[in-house]
Tab-separated table of C-alpha atoms and ligand atoms in Angstrom:
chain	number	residue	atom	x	y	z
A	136	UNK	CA	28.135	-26.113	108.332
A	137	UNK	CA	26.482	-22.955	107.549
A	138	UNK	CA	22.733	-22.424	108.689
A	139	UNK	CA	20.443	-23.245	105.611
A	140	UNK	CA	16.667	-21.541	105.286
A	141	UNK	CA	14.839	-24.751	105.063
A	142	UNK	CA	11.905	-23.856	102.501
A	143	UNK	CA	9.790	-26.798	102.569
A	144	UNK	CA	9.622	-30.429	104.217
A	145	UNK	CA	7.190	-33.014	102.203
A	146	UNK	CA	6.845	-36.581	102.851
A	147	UNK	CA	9.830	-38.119	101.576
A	148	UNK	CA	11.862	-34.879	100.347
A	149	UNK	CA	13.716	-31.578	102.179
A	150	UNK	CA	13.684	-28.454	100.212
A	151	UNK	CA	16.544	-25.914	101.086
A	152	UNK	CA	17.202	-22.298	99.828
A	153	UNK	CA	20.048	-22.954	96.810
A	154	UNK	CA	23.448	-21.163	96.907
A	155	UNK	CA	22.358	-18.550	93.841
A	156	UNK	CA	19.042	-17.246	93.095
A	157	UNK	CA	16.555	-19.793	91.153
A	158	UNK	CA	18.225	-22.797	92.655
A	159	UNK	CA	17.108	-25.274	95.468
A	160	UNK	CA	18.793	-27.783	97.611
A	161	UNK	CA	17.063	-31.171	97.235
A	162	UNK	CA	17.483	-33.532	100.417
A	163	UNK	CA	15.965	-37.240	100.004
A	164	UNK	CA	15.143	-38.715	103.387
A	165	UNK	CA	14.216	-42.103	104.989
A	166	UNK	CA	11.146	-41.592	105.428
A	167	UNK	CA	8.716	-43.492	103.540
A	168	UNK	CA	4.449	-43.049	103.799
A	169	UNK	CA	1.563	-44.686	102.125
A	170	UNK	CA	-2.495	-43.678	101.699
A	171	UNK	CA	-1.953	-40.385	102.231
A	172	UNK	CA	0.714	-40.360	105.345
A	173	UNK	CA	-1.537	-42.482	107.083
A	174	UNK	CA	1.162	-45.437	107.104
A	175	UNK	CA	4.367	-43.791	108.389
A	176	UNK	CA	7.850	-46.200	108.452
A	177	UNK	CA	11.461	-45.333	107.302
A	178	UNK	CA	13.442	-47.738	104.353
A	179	UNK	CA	17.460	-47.365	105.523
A	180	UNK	CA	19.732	-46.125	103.140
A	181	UNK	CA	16.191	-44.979	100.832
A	182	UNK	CA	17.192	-41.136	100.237
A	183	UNK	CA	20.960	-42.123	99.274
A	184	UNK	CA	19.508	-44.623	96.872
A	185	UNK	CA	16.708	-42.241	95.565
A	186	UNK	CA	19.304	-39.710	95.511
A	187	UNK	CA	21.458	-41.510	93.082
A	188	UNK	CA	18.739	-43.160	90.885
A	189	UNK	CA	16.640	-39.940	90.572
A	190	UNK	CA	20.273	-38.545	89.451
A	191	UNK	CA	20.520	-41.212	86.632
A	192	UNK	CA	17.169	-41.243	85.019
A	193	UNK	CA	16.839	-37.350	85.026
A	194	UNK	CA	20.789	-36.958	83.780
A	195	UNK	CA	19.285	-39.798	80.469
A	196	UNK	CA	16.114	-38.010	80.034
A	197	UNK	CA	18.191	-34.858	79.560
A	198	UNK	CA	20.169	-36.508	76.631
A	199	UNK	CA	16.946	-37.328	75.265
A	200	UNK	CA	15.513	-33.610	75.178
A	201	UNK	CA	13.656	-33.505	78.369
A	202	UNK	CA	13.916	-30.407	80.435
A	203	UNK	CA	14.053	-31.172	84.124
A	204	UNK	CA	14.768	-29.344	86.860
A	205	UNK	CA	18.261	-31.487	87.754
A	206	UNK	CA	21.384	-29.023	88.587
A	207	UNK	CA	23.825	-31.937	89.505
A	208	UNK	CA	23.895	-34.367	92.669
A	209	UNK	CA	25.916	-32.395	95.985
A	210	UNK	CA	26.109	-34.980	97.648
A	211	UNK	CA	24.996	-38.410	99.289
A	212	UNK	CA	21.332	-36.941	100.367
A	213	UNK	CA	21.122	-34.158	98.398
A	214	UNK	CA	20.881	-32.502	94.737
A	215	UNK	CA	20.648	-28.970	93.187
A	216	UNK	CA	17.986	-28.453	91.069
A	217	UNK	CA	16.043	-25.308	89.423
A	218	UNK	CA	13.289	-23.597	91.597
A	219	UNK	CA	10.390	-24.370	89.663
A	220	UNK	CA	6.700	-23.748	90.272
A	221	UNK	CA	5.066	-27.016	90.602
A	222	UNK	CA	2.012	-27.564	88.889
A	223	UNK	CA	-0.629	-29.460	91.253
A	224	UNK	CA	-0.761	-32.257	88.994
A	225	UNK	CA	0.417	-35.872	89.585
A	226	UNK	CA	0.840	-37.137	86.348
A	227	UNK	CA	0.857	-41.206	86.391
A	228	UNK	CA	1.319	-43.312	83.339
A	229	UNK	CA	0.358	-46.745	83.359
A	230	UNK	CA	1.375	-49.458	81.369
A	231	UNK	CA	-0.251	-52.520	82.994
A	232	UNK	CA	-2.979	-52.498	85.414
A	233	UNK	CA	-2.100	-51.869	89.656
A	234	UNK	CA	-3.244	-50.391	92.408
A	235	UNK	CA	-5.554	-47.436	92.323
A	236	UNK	CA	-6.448	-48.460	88.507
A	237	UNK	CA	-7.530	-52.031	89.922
A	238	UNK	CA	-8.892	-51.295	92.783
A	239	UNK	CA	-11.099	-48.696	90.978
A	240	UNK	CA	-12.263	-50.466	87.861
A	241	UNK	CA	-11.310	-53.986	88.999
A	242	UNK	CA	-8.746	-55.182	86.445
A	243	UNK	CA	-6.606	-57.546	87.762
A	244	UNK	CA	-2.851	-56.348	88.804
A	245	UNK	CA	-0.900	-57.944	86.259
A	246	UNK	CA	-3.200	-57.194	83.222
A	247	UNK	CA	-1.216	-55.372	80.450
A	248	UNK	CA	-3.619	-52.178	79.296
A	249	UNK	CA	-4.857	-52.214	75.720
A	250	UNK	CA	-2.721	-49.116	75.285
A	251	UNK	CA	-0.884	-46.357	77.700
A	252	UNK	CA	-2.766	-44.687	79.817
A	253	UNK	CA	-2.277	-41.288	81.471
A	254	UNK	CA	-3.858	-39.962	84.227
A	255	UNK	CA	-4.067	-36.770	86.513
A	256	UNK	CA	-4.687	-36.336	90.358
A	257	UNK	CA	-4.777	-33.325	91.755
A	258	UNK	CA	-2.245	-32.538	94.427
A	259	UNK	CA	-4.197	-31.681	97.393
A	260	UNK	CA	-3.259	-34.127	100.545
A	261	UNK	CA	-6.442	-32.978	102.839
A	262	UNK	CA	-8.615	-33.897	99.545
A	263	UNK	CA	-6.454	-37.606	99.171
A	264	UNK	CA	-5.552	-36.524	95.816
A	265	UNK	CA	-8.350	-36.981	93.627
A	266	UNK	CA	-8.048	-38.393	90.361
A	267	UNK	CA	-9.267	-35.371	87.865
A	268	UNK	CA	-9.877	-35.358	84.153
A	269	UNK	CA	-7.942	-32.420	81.265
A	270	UNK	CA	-11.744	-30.994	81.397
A	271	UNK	CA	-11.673	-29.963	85.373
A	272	UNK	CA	-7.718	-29.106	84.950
A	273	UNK	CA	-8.775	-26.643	82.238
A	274	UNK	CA	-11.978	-24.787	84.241
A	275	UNK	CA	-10.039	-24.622	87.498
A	276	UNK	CA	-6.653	-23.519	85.412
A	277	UNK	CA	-4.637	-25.841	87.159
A	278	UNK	CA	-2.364	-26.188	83.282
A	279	UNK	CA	-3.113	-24.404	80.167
A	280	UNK	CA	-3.927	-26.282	77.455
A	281	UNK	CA	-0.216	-25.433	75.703
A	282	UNK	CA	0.839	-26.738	79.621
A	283	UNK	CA	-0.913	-30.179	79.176
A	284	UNK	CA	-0.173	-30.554	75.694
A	285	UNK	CA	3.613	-30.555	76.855
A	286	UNK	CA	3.094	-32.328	79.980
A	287	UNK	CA	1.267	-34.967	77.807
A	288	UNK	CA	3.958	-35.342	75.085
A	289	UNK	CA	6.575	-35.387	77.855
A	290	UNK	CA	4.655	-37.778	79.838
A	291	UNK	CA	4.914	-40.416	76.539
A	292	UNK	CA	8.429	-40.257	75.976
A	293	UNK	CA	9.273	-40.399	79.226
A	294	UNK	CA	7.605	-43.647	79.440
A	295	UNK	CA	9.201	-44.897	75.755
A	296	UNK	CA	12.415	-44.356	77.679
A	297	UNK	CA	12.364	-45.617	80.971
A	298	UNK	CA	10.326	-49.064	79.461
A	299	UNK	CA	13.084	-49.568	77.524
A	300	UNK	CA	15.706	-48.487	80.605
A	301	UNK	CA	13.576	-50.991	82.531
A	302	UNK	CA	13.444	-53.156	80.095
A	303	UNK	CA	17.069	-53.921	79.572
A	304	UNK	CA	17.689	-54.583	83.157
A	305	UNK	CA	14.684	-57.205	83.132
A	306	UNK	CA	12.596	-54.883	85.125
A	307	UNK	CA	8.731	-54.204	83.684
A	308	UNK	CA	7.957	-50.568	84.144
A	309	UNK	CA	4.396	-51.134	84.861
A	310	UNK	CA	3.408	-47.565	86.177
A	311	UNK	CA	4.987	-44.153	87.454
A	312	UNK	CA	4.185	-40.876	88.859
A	313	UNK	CA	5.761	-37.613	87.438
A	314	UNK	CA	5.646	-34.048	88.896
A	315	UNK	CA	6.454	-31.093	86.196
A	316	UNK	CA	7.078	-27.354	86.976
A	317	UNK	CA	6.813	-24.345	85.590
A	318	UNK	CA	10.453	-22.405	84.763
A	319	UNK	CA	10.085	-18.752	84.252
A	320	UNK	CA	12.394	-16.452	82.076
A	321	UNK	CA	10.621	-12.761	82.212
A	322	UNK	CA	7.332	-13.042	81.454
A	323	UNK	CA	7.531	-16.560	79.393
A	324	UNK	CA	7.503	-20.266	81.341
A	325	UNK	CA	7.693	-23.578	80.069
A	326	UNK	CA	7.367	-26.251	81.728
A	327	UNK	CA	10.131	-29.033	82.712
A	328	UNK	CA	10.203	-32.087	84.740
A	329	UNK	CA	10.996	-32.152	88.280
A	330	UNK	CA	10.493	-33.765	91.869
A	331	UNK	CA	11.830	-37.253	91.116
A	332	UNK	CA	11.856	-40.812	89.776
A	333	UNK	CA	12.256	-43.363	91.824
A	334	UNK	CA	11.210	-46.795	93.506
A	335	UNK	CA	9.216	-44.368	95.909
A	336	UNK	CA	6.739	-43.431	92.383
A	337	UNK	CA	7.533	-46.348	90.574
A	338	UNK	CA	6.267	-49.860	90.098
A	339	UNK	CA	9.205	-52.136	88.506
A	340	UNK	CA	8.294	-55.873	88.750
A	341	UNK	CA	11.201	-58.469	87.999
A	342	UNK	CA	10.136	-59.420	84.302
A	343	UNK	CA	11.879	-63.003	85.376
A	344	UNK	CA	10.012	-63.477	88.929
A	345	UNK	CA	7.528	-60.766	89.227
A	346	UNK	CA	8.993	-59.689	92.249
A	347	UNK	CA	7.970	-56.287	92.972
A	348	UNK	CA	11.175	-53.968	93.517
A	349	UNK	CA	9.580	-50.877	94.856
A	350	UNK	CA	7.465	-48.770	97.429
A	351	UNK	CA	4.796	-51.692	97.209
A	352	UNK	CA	6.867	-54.082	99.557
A	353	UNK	CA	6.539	-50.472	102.190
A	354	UNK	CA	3.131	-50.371	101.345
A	355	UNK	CA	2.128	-53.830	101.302
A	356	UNK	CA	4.339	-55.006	104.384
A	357	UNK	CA	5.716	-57.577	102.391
A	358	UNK	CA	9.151	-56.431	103.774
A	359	UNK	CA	12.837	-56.457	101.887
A	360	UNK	CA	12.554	-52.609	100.833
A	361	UNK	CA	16.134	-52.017	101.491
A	362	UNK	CA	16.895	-55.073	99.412
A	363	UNK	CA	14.644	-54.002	96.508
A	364	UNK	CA	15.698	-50.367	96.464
A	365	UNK	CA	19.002	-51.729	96.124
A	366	UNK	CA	18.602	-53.996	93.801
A	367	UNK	CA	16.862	-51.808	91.418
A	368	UNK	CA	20.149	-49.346	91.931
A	369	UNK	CA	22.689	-52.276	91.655
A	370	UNK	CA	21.284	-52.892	88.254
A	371	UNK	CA	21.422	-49.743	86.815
A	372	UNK	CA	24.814	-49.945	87.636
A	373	UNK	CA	24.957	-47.240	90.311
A	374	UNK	CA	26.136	-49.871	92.701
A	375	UNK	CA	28.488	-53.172	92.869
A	376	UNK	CA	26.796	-56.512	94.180
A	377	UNK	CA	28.913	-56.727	96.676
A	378	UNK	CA	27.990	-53.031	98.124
A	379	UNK	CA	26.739	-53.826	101.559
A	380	UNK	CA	24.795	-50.374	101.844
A	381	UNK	CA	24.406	-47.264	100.359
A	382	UNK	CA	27.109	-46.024	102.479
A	383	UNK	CA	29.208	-47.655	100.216
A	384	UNK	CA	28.056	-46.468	96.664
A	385	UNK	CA	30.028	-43.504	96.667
A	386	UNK	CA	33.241	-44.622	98.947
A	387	UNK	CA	33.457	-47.337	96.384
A	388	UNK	CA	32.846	-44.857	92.970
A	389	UNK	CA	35.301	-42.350	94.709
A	390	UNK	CA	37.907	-45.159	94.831
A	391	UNK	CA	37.479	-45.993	91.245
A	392	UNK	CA	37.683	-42.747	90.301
A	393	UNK	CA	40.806	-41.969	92.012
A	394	UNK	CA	42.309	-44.958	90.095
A	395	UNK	CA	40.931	-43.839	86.763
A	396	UNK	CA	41.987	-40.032	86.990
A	397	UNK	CA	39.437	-36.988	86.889
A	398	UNK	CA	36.347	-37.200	85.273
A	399	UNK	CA	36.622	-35.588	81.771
A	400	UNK	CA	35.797	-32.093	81.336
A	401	UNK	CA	32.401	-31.425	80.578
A	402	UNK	CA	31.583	-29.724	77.130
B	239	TMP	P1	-1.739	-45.775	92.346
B	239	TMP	O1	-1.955	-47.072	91.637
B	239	TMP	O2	-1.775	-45.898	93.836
B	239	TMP	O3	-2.632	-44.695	91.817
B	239	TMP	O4	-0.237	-45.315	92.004
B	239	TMP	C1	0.203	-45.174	90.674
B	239	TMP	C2	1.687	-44.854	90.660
B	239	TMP	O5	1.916	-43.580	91.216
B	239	TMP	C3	2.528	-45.821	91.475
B	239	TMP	O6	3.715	-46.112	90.742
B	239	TMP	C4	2.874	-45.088	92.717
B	239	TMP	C5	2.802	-43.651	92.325
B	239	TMP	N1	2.263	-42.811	93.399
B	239	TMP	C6	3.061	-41.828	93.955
B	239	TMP	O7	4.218	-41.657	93.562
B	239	TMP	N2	2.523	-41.045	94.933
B	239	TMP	C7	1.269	-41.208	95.390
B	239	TMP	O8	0.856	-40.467	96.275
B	239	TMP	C8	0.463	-42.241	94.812
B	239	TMP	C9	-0.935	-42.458	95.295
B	239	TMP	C10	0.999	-43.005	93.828
């Protein structure tokens, strides 16, 4: 394999130098941290599975009019996506009270909120990622206001979407972190979704059992990660119930494939 220029490493995430200008290779890992990389583990088979789901919900939000940063998927571990630049914004929308949210203004986890909520942390790991309001985004022109009147709208129907994604799969969408970017053409930018969704910024409770199928189990040592990543993929149909491991999602879609003849030809 050719030597790559590696251009960043982050938590859970590899960035590479893309094959043509304006592109980046994507590489999910097994690494997994909580509170700030202070709790350091691995979940087996996570960056396949993060891979592949990050795939599918960016690929729908497309056909919904989302602009994200999603080329196409290269492989098991990796994607192509747009070289963006990312805004230092966390962007989490809640829909029922957990964590941070609790914690801070103790609401029990569980509660539904009287109505979405979005909030903004700015991306700073030595600061812990403070939670910030639109009025210190604006002084220390972290987003224009144009920026975070997209990154708000987006934000909502983002949320409309996966709830309902969720939803149908019997899996409550109770709060998620987005990333956005800014893509530039000349002098112009807009600004379009990127980094990724998954069970690693996601909280997706079992609607049926409350189970939680997500990072929580990592963060919470309540174990069965690898189960509940899996899960979460195996009902979004990315992966057969009797799929032993990730290793297996794409042996097994190849093989169907094969029998079914090539894809059809994109428009
Ligand atoms: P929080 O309740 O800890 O603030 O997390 C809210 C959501 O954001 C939750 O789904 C997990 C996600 N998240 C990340 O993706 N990265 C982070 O660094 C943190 C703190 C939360």
């Amino acid at each position: 394999m050719s030597r790559r220029t590696k251009l960043y490493e982050g938590k859970a995430k590899i960035l590479y130098e893309g094959p043509e200008p304006g592109t980046i290779i994507q590489y999910f890992k097994d690494d997994a941290t909580a509170f700030n990389a202070e709790k350091k583990g691995t979940i087996n088979g996570k960056g396949v599975i993060n891979n592949r789901i990050s795939e599918h919900v960016f690929t729908r939000l497309a056909h919904i009019g989302i602009p994200t940063h999603f080329i196409r998927r290269l492989n098991m571990r990796e994607q192509l996506i747009r070289q963006v630049d990312i805004i230092p914004l966390e962007v989490v929308v809640r829909n029922v009270a957990a964590g941070s949210i609790s914690k801070r203004l103790g609401i029990e986890e569980g509660e539904p909120l009287p109505h979405t909520l979005i909030e903004y942390y700015y991306k700073d790991d030595a600061l812990g990622d403070p939670l910030v309001s639109e009025e210190h985004i604006a002084c220390f022109n972290w987003a224009s206001n144009d920026e975070m009147h997209d990154i708000s709208s987006m934000a909502i129907r983002i949320n409309d979407f996966m709830c309902g994604m969720f939803a149908a799969i019997d899996i409550r969408l109770v709060d998620f972190k987005l990333e956005f970017g800014r893509l530039y053409d000349g002098d112009f930018s807009r600004v379009i979704l990127a980094d990724e969704i998954s069970p690693d910024g996601c909280r997706l409770w079992d609607m049926t059992t409350g189970e939680k199928l997500d990072k929580d189990r990592f963060r919470r040592d309540l174990g069965g990660e690898e189960e509940a990543y899996r899960e979460v993929a195996r009902r979004l149909g990315l992966l057969n119930a009797e799929d032993n491991g990730p290793g297996e999602v794409f042996d097994l879609s190849h093989a169907r494939s094969r029998l079914r003849g090539p894809p059809p030809l994109k428009k």
